[in-house]
XYZ file of C-alpha atoms in Angstrom:
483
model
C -36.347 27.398 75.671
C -35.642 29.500 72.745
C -38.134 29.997 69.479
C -36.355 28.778 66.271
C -36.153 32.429 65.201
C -34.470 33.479 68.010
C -32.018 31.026 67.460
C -30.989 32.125 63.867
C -31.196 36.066 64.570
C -27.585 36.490 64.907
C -26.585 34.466 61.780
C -29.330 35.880 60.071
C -28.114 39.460 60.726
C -24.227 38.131 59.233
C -26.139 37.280 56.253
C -27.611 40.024 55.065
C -24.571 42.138 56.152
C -22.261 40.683 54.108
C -25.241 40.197 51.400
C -25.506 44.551 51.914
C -21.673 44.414 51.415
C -21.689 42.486 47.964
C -23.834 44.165 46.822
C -22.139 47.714 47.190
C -18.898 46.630 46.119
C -20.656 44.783 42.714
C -22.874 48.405 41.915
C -19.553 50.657 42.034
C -16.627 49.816 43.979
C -13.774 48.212 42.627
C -15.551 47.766 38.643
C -16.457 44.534 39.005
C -19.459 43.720 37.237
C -22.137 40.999 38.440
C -24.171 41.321 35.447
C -25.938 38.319 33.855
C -23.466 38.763 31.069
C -20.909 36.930 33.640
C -23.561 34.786 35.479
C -26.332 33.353 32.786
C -28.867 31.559 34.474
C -29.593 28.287 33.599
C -32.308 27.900 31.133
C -35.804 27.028 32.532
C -36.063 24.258 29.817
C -32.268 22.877 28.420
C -32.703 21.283 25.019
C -32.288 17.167 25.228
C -28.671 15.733 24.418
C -29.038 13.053 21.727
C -27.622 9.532 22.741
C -24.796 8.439 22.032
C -24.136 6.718 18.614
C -23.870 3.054 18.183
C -20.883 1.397 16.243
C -23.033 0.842 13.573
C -24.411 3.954 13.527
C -20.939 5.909 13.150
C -19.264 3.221 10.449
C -22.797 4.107 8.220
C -22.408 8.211 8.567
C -19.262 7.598 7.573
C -19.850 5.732 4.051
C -22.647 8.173 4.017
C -20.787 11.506 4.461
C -17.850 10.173 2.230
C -19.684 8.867 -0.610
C -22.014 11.654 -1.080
C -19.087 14.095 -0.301
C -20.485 15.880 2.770
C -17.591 15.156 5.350
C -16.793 18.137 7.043
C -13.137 19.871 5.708
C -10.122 19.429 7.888
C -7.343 21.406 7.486
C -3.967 19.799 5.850
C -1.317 18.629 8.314
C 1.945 20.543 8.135
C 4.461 18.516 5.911
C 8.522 18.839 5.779
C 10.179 19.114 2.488
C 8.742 18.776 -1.370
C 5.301 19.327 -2.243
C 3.126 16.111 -3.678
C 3.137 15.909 -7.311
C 0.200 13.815 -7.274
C -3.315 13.814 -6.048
C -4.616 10.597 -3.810
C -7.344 10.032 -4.844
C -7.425 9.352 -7.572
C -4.038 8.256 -7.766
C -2.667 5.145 -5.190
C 0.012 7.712 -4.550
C 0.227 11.315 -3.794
C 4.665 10.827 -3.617
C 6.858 9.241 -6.241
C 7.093 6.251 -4.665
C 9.588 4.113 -2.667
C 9.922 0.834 -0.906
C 10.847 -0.124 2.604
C 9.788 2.925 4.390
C 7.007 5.558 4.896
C 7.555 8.478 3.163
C 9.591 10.509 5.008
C 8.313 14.075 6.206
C 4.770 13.398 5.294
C 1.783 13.203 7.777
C -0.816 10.591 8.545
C -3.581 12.201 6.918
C -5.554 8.822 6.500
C -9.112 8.576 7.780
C -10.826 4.884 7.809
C -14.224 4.029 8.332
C -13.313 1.690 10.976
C -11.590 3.833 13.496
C -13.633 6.743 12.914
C -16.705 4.395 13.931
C -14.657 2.442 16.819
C -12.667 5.190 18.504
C -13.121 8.800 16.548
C -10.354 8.079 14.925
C -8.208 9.307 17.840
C -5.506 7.067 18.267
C -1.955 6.412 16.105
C -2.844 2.745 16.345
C -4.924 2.124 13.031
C -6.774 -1.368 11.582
C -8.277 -1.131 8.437
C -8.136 -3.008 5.276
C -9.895 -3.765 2.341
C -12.172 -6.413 0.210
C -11.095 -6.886 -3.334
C -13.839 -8.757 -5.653
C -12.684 -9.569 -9.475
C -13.856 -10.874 -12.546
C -12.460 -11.225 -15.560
C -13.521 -12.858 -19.029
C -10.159 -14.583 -21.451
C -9.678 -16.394 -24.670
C -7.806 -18.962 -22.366
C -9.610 -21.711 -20.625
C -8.197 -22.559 -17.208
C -5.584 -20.354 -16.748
C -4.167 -16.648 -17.940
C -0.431 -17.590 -17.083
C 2.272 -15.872 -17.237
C -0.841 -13.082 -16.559
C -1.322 -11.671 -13.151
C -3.174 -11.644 -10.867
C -6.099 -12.788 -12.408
C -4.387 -16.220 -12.992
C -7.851 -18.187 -13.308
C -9.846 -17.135 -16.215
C -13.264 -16.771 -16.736
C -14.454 -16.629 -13.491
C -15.427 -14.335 -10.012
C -13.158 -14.611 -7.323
C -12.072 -13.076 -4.320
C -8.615 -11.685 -4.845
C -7.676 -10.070 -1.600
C -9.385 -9.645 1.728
C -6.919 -7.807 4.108
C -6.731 -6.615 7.379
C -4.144 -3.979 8.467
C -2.963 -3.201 11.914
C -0.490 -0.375 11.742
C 1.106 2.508 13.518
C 3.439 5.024 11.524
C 5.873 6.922 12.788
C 6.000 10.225 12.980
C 8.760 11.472 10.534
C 7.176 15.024 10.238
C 8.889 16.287 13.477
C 12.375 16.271 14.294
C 12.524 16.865 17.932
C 12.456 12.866 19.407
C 12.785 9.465 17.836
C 9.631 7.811 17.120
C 8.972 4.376 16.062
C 5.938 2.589 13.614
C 4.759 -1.231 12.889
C 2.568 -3.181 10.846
C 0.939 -6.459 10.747
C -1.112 -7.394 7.947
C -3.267 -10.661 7.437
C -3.812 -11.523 3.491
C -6.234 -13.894 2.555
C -7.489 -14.476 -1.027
C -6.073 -16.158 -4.698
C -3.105 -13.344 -4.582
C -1.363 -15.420 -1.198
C 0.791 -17.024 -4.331
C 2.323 -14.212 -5.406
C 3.432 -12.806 -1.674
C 4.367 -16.618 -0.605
C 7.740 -17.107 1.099
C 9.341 -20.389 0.888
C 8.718 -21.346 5.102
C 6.057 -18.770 5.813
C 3.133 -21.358 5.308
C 4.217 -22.281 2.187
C 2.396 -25.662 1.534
C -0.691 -24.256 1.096
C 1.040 -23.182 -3.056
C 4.180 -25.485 -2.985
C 2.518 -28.557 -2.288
C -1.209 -27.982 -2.825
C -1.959 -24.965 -4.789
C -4.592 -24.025 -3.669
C -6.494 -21.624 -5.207
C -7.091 -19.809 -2.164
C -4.539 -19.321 0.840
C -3.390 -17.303 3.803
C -0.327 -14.989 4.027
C 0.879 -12.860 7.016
C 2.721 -10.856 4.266
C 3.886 -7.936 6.097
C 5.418 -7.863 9.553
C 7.944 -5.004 10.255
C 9.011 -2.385 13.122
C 9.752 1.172 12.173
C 12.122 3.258 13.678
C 12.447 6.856 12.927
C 15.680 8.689 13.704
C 15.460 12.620 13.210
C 19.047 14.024 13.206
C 20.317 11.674 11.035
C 20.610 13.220 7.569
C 17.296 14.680 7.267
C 15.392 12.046 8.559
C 16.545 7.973 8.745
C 13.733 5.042 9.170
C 14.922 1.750 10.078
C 12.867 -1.118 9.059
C 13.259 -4.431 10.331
C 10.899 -7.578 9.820
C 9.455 -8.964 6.390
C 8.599 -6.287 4.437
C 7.002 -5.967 0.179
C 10.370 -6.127 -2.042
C 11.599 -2.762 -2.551
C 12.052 -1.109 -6.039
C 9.430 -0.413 -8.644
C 6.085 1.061 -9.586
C 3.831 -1.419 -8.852
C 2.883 -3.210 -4.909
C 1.643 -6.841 -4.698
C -1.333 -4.748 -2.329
C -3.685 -3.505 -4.657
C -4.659 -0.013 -3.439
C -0.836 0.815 -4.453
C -1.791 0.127 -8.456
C -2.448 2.027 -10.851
C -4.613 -0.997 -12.997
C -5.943 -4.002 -11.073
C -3.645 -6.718 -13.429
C -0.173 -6.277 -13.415
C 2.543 -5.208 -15.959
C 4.410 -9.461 -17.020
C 7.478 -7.083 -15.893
C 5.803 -7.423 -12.047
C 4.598 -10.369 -12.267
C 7.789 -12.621 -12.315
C 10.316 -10.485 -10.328
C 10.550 -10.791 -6.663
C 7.739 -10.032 -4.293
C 8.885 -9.800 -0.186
C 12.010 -9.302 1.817
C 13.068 -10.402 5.356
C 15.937 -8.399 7.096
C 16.686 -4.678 7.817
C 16.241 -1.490 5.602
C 17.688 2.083 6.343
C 16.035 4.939 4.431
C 18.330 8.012 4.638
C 16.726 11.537 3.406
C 19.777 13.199 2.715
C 18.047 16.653 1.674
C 14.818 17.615 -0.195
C 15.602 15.945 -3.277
C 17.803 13.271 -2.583
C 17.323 9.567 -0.637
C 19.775 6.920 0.058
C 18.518 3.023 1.118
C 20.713 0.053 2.246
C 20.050 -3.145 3.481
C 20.749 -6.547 4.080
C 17.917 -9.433 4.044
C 17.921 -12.974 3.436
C 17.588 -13.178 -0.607
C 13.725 -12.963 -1.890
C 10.651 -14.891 -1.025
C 12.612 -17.344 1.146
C 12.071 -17.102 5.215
C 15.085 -16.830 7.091
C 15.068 -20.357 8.882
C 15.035 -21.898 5.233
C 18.222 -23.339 3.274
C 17.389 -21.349 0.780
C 17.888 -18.269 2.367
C 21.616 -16.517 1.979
C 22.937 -12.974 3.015
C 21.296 -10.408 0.288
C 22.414 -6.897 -0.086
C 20.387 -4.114 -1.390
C 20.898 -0.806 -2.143
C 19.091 1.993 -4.062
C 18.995 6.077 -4.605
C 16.335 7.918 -5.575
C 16.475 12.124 -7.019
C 13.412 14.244 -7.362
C 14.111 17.548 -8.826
C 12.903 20.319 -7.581
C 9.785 21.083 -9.088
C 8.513 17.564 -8.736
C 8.020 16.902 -11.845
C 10.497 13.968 -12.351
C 11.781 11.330 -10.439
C 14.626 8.676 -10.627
C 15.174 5.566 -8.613
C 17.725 3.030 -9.391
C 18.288 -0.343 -7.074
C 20.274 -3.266 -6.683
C 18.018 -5.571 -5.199
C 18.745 -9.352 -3.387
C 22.302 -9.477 -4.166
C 24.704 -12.358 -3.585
C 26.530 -14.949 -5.512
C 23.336 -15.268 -7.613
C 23.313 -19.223 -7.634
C 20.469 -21.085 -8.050
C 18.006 -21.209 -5.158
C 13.904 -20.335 -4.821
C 13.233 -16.898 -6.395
C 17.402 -16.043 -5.526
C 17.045 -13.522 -8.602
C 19.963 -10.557 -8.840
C 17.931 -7.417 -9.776
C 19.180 -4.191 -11.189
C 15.900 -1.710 -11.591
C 15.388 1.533 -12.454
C 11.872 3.530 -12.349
C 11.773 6.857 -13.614
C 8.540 9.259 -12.902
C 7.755 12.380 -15.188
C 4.794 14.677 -14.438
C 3.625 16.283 -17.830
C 1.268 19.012 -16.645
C -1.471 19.050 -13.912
C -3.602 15.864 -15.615
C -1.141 13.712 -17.332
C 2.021 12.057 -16.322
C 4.215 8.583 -17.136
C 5.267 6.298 -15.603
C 8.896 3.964 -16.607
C 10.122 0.768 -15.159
C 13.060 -1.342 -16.863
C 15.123 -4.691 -15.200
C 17.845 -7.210 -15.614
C 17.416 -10.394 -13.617
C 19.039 -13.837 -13.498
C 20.284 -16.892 -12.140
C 23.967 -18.841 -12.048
C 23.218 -22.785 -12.320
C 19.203 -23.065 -12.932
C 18.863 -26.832 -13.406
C 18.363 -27.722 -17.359
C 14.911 -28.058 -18.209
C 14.473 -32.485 -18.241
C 17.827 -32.887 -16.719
C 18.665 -34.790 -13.843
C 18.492 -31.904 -11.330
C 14.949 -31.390 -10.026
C 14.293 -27.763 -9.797
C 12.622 -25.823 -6.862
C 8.731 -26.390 -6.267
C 6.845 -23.901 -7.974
C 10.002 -22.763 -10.187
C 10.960 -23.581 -13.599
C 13.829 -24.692 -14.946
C 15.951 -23.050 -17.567
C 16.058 -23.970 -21.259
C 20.058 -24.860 -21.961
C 22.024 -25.500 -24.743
C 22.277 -29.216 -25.228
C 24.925 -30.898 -23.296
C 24.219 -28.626 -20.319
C 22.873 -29.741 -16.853
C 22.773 -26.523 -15.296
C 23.388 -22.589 -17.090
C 22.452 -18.893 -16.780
C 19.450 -17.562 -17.154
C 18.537 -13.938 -17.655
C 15.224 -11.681 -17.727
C 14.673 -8.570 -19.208
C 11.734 -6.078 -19.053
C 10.343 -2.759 -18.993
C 7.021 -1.304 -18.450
C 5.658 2.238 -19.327
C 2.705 3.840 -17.585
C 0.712 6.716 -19.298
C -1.947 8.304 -17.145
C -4.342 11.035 -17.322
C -6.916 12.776 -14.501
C -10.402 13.638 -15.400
C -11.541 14.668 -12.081
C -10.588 14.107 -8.055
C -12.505 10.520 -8.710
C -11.340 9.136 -12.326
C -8.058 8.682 -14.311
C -7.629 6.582 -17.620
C -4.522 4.686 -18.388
C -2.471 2.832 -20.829
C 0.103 0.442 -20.204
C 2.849 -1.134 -22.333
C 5.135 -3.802 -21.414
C 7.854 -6.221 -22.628
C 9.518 -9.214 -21.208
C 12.528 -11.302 -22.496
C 12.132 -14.313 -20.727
C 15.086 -15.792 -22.692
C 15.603 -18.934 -21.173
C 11.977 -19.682 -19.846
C 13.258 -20.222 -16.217
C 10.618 -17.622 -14.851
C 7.440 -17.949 -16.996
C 8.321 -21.608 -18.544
C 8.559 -20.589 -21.954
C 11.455 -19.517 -23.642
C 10.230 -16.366 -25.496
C 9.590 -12.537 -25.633
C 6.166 -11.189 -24.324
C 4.069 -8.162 -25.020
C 1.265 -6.664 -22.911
C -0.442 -3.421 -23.816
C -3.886 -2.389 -21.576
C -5.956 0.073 -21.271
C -8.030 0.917 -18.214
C -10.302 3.227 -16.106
C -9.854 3.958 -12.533
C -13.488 5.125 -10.977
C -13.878 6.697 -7.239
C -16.664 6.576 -5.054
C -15.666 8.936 -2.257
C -12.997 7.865 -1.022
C -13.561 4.094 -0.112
C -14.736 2.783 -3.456
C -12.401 1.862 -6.294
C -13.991 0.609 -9.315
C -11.029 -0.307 -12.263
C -12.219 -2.506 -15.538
C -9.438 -2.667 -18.069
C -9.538 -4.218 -21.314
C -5.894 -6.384 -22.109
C -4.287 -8.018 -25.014
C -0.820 -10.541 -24.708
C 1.381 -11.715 -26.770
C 3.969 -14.371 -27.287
C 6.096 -13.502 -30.124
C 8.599 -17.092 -30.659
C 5.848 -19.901 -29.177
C 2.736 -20.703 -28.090
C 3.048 -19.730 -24.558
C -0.820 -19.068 -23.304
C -3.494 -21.795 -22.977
C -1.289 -24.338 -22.039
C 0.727 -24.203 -24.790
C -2.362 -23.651 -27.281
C -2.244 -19.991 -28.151
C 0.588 -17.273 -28.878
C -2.043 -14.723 -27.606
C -4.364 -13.498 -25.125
C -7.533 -11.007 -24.898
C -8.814 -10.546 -21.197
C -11.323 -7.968 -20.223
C -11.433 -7.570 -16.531
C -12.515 -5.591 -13.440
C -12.057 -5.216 -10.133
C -13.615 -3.304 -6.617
C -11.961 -2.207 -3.785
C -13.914 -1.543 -1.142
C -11.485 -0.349 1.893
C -13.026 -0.414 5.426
């Protein structure tokens, strides 16, 4: 029998051989250096790791960091062609904007509470949304018609609660296509003014109800590099696509909108190509089925639309002209021919305008009391006696003038006029003035606070109050309060 010693002398002896070897070639040979510079000891006492944050936790360091402005910097994403003209915040937009595509070239630079809380905000995939509280206090009793969209007066009400799922694509590179969607679920007392004839349309055409449901946007994106300078193809139902103002709020300058808004035509359903021929110059085209109407409906006809928009080069204006929803023009829900034009002008760093004129009508609008019953929730059109049916016309234009305080307020004054001539969008034959002025208020960057102080006016009938009053004085407000 052997000793246990005996046993490991000969491996014991290969040990500390090679161990005499190391050693050698580590104090001279070869420079390699086996300092503790290379191989730090681990420390006789590591510091704790914290645990892991909750959901909770993360959604209130974010309100916390963004609302008392300690969110750590992160450098600007790289961004193809013109610089922004605008800051965002304060403004809704950082680009002169247009419809029926993202803004081609610029990054997703958005960060929302939600994600960062659920995920880091690591993923392209984004929900989010917003709550939108109002009140407002009128000279009207029941209802601020033709104003929008705080139709009911004197009261607090919930707007629009909203819930985004969305993915943009990205139109930055130009290497691969890439592709985007969006789904959005709209609840509050706006659903009338996004409501398609077919997309749950009872809930206004047959009830009106003061609150309702909308799925109001539901598109696919597809972004194809080499053509042009960039091309997005939209397809789905998409927000209708010239002019200043959005029927989602975050996209407004004030929280009511311009009478010019509030009658022409508010979502699309068919395909959109946005075509960035160069830095300064965009082409759209399209084809849908006519304007708040889903396609299965018999109201629904083949629509064309097509706009061009020029920037100049040092940003600083801005035109965009559209022909929007046409087709024969004949009388059918909302089937208004639209010729728009919005032109942007950026003063000096604080203060720019903003300008928005239209022509709309309709061929055959049934004659107000004549035999033909018009559309559910449309009006008919005031004719010259003898007629049963005739054409009726709109005209309008809006004017924006804004100024920047600081990266979290702007002030704003807005003028508008509307020639409804033959009452077949408002009900009342007559021209309409609007003039407001308002304050636009940041918390951060997740708080919107906007109270505005408006005055209307009928100038040929009594056209507010049911009927009772020529004019109107609201003073209103509203919060966003995005998630």
């Amino acid at each position: 029998m052997y000793s246990t010693e005996e046993m490991f002398s000969g491996p014991r002896d290969v040990i500390l051989r090679i161990a005499s070897i190391f050693l050698f070639v580590c104090m001279g040979w070869g420079g390699i250096s086996c300092s503790a510079q290379n191989n730090a000891p681990l420390p006789d006492n590591p510091s704790p790791q914290p645990p892991p944050q909750s959901f909770f936790r993360r959604l209130t360091q974010f309100y916390h960091q963004d609302w008392h402005g300690t969110a750590p910097p992160s450098p600007a994403p790289p961004r193809r062609g013109l610089p922004s003209p605008l800051p965002s915040p304060p403004f809704p937009n950082s680009d002169w904007s247009y419809g029926g595509s993202p803004v081609l070239g610029e990054p997703d630079t958005n960060s929302y509470p939600l994600m960062t809380a659920w995920n880091g905000a690591r993923s392209r995939t984004k929900v989010y949304g917003w709550v939108e509280p109002t009140v407002n206090y009128s000279t009207s009793t029941n209802r601020n018609s033709p104003e929008a969209n705080d139709l009911y007066s004197n009261r607090l009400e919930m707007d629009q609660l909203i819930l985004y799922v969305e993915r943009l694509p990205d139109s930055v590179q130009r290497d691969h296509v890439d592709f985007g969607y969006h789904l959005t679920a709209f609840y509050g007392t706006d659903y009338r003014y996004t409501t398609d004839k077919g997309y749950l349309s009872s809930q206004l055409l047959v009830h009106d109800h003061q609150y309702g449901f909308d799925p109001i946007l539901e598109y696919v994106d597809v972004y194809f590099p080499k053509v042009g300078k960039g091309m997005n193809i939209r397809a789905g139902r998409f927000i209708s696509i010239p002019g200043i103002e959005a029927q989602l709020t975050p996209n407004n300058y004030m929280f009511s909108h311009s009478l010019l808004y509030a009658i022409d035509p508010f979502t699309d359903t068919g395909i959109m190509a946005t075509i960035e021929l160069s830095d300064q110059w965009l082409v759209q085209a399209g084809i849908t089925g006519g304007h708040d109407v889903a396609l299965w409906t018999s109201d629904a006809k083949p629509s064309a639309t097509a706009c061009v928009s020029h920037t100049t080069s040092s940003v600083n204006n801005n035109v965009y002209l559209c022909a929007n929803g046409i087709n024969n023009g004949k009388y059918a829900y909302n089937n208004v021919q639209q010729y728009d034009g919005t032109w942007y002008h950026k003063f000096s760093k604080n203060w720019h305008t903003a300008t928005e004129a239209y022509v709309m009508y309709q061929r055959d609008v049934p004659r107000t009391g004549g035999p033909i019953k018009p559309e559910p929730n449309t009006n008919a059109a005031t004719c010259r006696p003898g007629l049963d049916r005739c054409f009726a016309p709109e005209y309008a234009a809006v004017n924006y003038v804004l100024r920047q305080f600081s990266d979290h307020d702007f002030i704003g004054f807005r003028s508008d006029l509307l020639n409804d001539k033959k009452g077949q969008r408002t009900g009342v034959n007559t021209k309409y003035t609007e003039n407001t002025l308002m304050l636009s208020h940041w918390v951060g960057s997740t708080v919107q606070i906007r109270p505005e102080l408006r005055f209307d006016h009928a100038w040929d009938r009594k056209s507010y109050d049911n009927g009772k009053r020529q004019s109107q004085l609201t003073l209103a407000c509203d919060l966003i309060f995005h998630y």
